[in-house]
PDB file of C-alpha atoms in Angstrom:
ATOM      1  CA  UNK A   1      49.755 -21.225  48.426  1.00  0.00           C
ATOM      2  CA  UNK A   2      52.231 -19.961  51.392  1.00  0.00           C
ATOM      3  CA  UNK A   3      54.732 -18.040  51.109  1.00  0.00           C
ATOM      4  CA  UNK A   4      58.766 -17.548  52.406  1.00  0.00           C
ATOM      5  CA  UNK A   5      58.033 -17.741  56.461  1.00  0.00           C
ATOM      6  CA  UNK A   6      60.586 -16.775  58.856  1.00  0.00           C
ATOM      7  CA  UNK A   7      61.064 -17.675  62.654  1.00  0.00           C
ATOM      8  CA  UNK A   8      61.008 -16.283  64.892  1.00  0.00           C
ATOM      9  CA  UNK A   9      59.337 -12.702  63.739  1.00  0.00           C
ATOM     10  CA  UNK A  10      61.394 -10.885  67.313  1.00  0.00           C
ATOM     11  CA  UNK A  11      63.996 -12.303  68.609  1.00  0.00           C
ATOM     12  CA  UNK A  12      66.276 -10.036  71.481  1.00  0.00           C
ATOM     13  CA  UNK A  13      69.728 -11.428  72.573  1.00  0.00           C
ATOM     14  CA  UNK A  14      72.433 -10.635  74.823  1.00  0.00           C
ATOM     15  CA  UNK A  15      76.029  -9.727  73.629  1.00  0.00           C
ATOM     16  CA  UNK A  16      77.887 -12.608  73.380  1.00  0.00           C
ATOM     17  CA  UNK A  17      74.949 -15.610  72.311  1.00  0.00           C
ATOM     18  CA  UNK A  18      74.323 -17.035  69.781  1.00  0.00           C
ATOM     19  CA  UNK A  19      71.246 -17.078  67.652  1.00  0.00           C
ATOM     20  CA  UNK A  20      69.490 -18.819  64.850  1.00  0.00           C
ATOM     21  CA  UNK A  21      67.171 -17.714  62.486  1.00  0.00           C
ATOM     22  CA  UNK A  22      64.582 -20.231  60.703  1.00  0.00           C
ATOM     23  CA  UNK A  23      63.788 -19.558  57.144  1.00  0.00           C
ATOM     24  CA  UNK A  24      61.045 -22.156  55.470  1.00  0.00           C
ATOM     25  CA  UNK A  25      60.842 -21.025  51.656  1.00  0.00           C
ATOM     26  CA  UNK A  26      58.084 -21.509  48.652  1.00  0.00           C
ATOM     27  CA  UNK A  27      57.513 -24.964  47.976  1.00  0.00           C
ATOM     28  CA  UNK A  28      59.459 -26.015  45.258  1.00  0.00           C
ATOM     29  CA  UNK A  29      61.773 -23.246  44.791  1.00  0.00           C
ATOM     30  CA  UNK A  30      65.214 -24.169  44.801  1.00  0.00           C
ATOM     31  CA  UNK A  31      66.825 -20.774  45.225  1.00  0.00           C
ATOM     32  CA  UNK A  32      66.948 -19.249  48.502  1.00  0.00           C
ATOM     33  CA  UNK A  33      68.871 -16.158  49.834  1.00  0.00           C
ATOM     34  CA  UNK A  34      69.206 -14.369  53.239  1.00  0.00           C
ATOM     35  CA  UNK A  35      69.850 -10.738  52.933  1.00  0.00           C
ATOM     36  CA  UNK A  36      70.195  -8.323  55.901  1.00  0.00           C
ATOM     37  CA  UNK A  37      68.442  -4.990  56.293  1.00  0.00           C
ATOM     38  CA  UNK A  38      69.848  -2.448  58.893  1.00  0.00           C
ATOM     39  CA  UNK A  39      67.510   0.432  59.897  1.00  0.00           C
ATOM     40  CA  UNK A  40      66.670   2.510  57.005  1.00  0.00           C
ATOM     41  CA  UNK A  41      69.304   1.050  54.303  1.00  0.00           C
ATOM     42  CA  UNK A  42      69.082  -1.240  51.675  1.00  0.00           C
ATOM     43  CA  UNK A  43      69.101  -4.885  51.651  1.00  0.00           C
ATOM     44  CA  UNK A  44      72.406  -6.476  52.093  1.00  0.00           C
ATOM     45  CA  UNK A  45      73.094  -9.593  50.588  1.00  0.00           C
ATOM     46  CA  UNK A  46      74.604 -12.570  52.478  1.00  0.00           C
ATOM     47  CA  UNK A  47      74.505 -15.964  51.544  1.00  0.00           C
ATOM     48  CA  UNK A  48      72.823 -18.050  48.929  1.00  0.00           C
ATOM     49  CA  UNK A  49      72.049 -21.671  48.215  1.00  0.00           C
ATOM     50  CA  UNK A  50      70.770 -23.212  45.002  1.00  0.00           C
ATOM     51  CA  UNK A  51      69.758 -26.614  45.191  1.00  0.00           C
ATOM     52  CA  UNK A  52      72.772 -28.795  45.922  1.00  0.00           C
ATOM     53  CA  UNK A  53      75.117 -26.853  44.493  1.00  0.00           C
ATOM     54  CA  UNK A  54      77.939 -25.233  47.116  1.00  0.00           C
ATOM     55  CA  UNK A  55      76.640 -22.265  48.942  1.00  0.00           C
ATOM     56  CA  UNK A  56      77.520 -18.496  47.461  1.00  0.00           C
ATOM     57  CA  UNK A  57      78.876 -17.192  50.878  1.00  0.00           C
ATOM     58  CA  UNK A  58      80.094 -14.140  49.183  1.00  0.00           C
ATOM     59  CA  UNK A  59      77.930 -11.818  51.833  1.00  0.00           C
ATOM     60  CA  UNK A  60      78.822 -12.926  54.753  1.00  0.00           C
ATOM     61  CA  UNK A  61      80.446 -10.069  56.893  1.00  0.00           C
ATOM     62  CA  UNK A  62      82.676 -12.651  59.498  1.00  0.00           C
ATOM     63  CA  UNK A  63      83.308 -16.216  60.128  1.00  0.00           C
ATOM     64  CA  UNK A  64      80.588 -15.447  63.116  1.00  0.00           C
ATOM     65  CA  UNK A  65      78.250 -15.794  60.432  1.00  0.00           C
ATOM     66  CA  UNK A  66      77.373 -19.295  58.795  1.00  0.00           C
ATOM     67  CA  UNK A  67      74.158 -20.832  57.112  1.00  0.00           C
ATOM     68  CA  UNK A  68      72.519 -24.317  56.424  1.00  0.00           C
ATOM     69  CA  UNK A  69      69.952 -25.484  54.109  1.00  0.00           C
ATOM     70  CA  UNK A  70      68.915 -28.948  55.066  1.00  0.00           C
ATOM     71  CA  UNK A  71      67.103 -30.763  52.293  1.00  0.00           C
ATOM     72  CA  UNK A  72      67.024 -28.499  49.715  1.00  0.00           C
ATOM     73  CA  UNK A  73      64.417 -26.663  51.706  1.00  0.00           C
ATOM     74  CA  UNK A  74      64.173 -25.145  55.292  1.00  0.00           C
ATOM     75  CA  UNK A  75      67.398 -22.914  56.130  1.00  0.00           C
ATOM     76  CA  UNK A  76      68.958 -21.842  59.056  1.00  0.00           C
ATOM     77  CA  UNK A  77      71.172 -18.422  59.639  1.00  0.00           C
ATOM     78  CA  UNK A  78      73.017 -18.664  62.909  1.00  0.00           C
ATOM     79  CA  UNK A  79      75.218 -16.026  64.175  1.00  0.00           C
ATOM     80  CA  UNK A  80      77.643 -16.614  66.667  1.00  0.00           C
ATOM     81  CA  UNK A  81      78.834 -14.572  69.569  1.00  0.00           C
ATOM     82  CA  UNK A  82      76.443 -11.473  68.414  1.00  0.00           C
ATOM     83  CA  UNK A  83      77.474  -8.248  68.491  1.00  0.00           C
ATOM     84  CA  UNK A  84      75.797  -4.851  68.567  1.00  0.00           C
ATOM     85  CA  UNK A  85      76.044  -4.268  64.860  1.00  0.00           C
ATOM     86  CA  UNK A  86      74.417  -7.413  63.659  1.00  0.00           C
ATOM     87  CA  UNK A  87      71.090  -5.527  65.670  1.00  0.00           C
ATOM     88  CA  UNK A  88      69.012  -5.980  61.911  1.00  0.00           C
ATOM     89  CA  UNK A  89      65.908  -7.092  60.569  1.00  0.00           C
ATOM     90  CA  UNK A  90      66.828 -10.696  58.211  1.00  0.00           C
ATOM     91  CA  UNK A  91      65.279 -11.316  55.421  1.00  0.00           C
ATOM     92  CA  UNK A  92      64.555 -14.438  53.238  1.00  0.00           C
ATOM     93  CA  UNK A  93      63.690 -15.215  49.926  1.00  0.00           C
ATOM     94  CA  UNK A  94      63.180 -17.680  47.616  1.00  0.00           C
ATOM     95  CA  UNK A  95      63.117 -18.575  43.806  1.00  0.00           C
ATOM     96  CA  UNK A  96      62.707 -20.954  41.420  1.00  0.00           C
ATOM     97  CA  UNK A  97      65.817 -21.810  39.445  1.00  0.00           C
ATOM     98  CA  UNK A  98      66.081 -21.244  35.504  1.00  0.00           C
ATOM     99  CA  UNK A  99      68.704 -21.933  33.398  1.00  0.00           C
ATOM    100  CA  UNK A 100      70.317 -18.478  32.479  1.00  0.00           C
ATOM    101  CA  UNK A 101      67.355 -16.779  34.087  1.00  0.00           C
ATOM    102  CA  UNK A 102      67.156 -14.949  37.179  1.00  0.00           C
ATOM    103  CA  UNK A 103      63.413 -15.163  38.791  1.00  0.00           C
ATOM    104  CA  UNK A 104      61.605 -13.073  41.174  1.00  0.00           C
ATOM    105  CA  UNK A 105      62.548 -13.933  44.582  1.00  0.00           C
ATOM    106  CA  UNK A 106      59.469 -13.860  47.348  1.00  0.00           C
ATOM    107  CA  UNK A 107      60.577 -12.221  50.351  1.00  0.00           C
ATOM    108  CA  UNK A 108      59.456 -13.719  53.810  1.00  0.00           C
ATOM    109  CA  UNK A 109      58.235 -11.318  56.574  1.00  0.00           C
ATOM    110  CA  UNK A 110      62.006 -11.161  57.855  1.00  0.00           C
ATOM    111  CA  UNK A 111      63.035 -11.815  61.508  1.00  0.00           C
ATOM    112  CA  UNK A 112      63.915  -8.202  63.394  1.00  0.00           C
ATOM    113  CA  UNK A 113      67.289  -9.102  65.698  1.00  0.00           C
ATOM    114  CA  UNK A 114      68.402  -6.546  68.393  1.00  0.00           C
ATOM    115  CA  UNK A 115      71.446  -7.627  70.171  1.00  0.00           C
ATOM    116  CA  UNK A 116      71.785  -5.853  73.427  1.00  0.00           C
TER     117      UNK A 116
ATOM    118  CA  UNK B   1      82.700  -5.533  43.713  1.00  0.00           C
ATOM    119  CA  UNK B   2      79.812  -4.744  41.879  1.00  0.00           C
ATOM    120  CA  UNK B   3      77.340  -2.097  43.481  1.00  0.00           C
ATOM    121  CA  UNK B   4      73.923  -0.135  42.244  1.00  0.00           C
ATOM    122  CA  UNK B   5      73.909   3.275  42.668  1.00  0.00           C
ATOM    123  CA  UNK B   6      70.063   4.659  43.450  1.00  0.00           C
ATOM    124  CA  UNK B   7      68.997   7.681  43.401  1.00  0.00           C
ATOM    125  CA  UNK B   8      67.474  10.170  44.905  1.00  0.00           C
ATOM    126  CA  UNK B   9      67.339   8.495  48.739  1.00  0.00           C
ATOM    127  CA  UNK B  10      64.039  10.666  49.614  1.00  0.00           C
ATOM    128  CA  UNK B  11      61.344  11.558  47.228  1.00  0.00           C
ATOM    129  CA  UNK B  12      58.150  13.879  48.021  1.00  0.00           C
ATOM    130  CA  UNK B  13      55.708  14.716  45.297  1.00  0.00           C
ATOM    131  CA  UNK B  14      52.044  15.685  44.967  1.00  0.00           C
ATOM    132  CA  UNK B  15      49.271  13.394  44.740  1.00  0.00           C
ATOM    133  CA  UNK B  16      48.863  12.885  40.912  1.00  0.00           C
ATOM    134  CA  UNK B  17      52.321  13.969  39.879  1.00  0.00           C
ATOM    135  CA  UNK B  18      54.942  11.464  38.386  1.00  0.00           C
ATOM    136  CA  UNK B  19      57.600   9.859  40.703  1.00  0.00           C
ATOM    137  CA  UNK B  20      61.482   8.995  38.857  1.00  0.00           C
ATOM    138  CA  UNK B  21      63.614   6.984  40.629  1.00  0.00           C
ATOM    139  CA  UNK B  22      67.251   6.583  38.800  1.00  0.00           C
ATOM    140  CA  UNK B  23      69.567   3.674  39.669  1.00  0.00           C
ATOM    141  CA  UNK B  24      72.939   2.977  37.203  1.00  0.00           C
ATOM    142  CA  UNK B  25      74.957  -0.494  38.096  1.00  0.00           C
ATOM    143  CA  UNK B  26      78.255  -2.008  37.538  1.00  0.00           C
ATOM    144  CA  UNK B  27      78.374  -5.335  36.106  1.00  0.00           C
ATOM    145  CA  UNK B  28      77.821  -5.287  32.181  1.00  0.00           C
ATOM    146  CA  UNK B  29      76.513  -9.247  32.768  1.00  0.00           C
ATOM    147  CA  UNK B  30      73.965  -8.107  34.377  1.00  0.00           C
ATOM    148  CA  UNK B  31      70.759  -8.902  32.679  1.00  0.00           C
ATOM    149  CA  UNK B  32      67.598  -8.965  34.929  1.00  0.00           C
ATOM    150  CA  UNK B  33      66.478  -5.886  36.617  1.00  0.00           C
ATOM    151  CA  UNK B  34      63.929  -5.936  39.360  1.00  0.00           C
ATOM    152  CA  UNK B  35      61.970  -3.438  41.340  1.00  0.00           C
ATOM    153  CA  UNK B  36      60.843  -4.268  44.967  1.00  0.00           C
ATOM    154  CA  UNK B  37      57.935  -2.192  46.936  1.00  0.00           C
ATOM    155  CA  UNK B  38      58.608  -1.850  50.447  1.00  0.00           C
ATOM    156  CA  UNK B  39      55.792  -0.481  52.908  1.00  0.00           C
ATOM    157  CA  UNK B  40      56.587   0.442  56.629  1.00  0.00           C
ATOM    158  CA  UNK B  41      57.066  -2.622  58.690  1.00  0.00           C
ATOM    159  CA  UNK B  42      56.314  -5.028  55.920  1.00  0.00           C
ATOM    160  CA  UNK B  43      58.406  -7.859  52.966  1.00  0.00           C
ATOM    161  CA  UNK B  44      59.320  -6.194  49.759  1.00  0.00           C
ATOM    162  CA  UNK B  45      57.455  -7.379  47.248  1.00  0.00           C
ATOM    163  CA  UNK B  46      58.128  -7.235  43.371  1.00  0.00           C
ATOM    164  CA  UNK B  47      56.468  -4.467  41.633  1.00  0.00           C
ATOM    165  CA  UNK B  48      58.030  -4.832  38.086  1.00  0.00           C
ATOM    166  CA  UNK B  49      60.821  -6.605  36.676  1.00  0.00           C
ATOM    167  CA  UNK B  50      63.059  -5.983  33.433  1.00  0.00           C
ATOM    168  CA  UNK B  51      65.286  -8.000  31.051  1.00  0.00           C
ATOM    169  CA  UNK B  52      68.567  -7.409  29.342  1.00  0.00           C
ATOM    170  CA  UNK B  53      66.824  -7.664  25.682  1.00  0.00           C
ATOM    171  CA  UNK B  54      64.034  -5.245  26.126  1.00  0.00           C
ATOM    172  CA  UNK B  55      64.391  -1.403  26.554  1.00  0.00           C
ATOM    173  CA  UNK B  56      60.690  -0.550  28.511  1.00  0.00           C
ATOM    174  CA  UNK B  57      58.380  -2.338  29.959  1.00  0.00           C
ATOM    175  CA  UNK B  58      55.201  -0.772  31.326  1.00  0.00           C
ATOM    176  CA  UNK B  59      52.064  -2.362  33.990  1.00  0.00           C
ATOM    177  CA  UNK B  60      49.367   0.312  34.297  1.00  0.00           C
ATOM    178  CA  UNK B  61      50.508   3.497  35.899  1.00  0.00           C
ATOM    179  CA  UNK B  62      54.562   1.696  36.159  1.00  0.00           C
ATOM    180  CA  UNK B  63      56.881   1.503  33.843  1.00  0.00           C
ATOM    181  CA  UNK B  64      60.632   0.793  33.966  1.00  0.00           C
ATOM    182  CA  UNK B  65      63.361   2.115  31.289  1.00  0.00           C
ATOM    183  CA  UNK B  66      66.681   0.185  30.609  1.00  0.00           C
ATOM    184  CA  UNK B  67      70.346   1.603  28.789  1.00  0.00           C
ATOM    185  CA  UNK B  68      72.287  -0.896  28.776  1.00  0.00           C
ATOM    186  CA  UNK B  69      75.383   0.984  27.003  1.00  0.00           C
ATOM    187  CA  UNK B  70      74.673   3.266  29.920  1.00  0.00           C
ATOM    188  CA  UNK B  71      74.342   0.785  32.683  1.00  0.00           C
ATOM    189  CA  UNK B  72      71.415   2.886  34.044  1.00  0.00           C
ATOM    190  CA  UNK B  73      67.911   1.966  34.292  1.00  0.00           C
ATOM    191  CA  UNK B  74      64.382   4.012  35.686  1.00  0.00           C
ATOM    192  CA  UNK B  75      60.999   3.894  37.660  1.00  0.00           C
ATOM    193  CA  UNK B  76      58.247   5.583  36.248  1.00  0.00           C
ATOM    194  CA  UNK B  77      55.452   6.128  38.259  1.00  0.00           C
ATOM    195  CA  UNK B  78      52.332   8.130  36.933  1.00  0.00           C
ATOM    196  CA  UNK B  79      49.607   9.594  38.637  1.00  0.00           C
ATOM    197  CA  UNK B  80      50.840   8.962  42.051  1.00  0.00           C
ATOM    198  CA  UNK B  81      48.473   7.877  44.613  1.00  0.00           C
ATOM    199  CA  UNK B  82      48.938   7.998  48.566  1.00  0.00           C
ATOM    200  CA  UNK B  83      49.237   4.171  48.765  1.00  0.00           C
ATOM    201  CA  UNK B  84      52.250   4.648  46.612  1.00  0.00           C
ATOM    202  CA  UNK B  85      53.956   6.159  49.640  1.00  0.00           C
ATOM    203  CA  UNK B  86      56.344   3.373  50.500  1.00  0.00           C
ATOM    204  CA  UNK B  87      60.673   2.614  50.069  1.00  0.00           C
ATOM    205  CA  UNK B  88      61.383   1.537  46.665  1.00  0.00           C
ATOM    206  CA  UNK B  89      64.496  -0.218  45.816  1.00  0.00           C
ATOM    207  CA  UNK B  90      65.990  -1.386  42.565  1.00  0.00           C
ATOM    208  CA  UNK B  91      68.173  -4.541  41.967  1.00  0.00           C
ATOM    209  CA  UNK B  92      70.298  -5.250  39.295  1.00  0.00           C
ATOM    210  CA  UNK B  93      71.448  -9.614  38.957  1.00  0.00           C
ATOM    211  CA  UNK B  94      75.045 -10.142  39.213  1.00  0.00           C
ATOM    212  CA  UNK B  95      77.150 -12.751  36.650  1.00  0.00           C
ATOM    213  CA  UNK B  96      76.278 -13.658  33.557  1.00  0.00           C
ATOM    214  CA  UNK B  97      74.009 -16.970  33.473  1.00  0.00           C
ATOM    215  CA  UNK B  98      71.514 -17.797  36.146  1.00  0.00           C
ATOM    216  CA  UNK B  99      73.131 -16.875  39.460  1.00  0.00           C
ATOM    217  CA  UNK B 100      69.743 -15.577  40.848  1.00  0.00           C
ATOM    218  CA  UNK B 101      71.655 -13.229  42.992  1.00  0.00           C
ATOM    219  CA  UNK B 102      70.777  -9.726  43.368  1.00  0.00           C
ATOM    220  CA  UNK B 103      72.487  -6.640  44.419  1.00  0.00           C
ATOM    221  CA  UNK B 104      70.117  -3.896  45.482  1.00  0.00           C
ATOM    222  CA  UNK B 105      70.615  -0.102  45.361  1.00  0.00           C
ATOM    223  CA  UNK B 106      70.016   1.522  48.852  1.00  0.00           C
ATOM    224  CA  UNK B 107      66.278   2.531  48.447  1.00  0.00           C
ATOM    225  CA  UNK B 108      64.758   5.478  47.960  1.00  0.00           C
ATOM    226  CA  UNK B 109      61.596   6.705  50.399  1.00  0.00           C
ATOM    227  CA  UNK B 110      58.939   8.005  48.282  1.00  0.00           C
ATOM    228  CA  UNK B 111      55.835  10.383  49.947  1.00  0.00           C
ATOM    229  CA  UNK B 112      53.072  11.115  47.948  1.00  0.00           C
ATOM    230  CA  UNK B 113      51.546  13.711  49.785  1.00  0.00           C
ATOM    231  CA  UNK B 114      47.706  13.726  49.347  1.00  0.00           C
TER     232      UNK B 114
END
């Protein structure tokens, strides 16, 4: 079946707009995460919804940042007012939900950001 | 917070030679323990996975080690190939009970030079 997809794959902004960043995860899954990967380091998490339960927004690095998952299913990161530093590549995933059981999450092919 | 330490950040070894990658976490709930493949440009995807009530776990030339007393768990790769040249990262799951979330060490560039 298809996997997490991601929209749009490039996306280059000015300082100062806003963006928003499409994930559409594994059908079914109820578990879906956005992580951020700057160049070379490790993937940093940022927000994560599990079916209608209230968000974990643990991650997020400012109030620029914000998230919505409409439907239990498609989600959309939007970053206001970008800056310099949020230049990163955005990854999704998304797994199915256990009771008392993490899953494997299935990355999507991330959306690369450069703020300019 | 909670963090997972991985180590070491760059790895170069001979084709056929055995790869460890060490990464020790924080949260004593944690109880699922993955490790993600990451080739240049691409998704990481899942190579093997771990749970709190085993100690090993092995898939052909992988195998992952887990102390819990320790907090520190292991890649094992055997006979390494040149497609094993990629950026491995470990995870460790944070809170007890299924939170799904992950926190992932920093990654650690392996080059298996042919």
């Amino acid at each position: 079946g298809a996997g997490v997809s991601q929209s749009p794959s490039n996306k280059v902004t000015e300082k100062g707009k806003d963006v928003e960043l499409r994930c559409d995860p594994i059908s079914g899954h109820t578990a879906l995460y956005w992580y951020r990967q700057s160049l070379g380091q490790g993937l940093e998490f940022l927000i994560y919804f599990q079916g209608n339960s209230a968000p974990d927004k643990s991650g997020l690095p400012s109030d620029r940042f914000s998230a919505e998952r409409t439907g239990g299913s498609v989600s959309t990161l939007t970053i206001q007012r970008t800056q310099q530093e949020d230049s990163a590549v955005y990854l999704c995933a998304s797994s199915l939900a256990g009771t008392r059981i993490a899953n494997e999450q299935f990355f999507g092919p991330g959306t690369r950001l450069t703020v300019l | 917070g909670e963090n997972v330490e991985q180590h070491p950040s760059t790895l170069s070894v001979q084709e056929g030679d055995s790869a460890v990658i060490k990464c020790t976490y924080s949260d004593s709930a944690s109880n699922y323990f993955p490790w993600y493949k990451q080739e240049l440009g691409k998704r990481p995807q899942l190579i093997i996975d771990i749970r709190s009530n085993v100690g090993e776990k092995k898939d052909q030339r992988i195998a992952v080690t887990l102390n819990k007393t320790a907090k520190h768990f292991s890649l094992h790769i055997t006979e390494t190939q040149p497609e094993d040249s990629a950026v491995y990262f470990c995870a460790a799951s944070i809170g007890s009970g299924n939170t799904g979330k992950l926190i992932f060490g920093q990654g650690t560039t392996l080059q298996v030079k042919p």
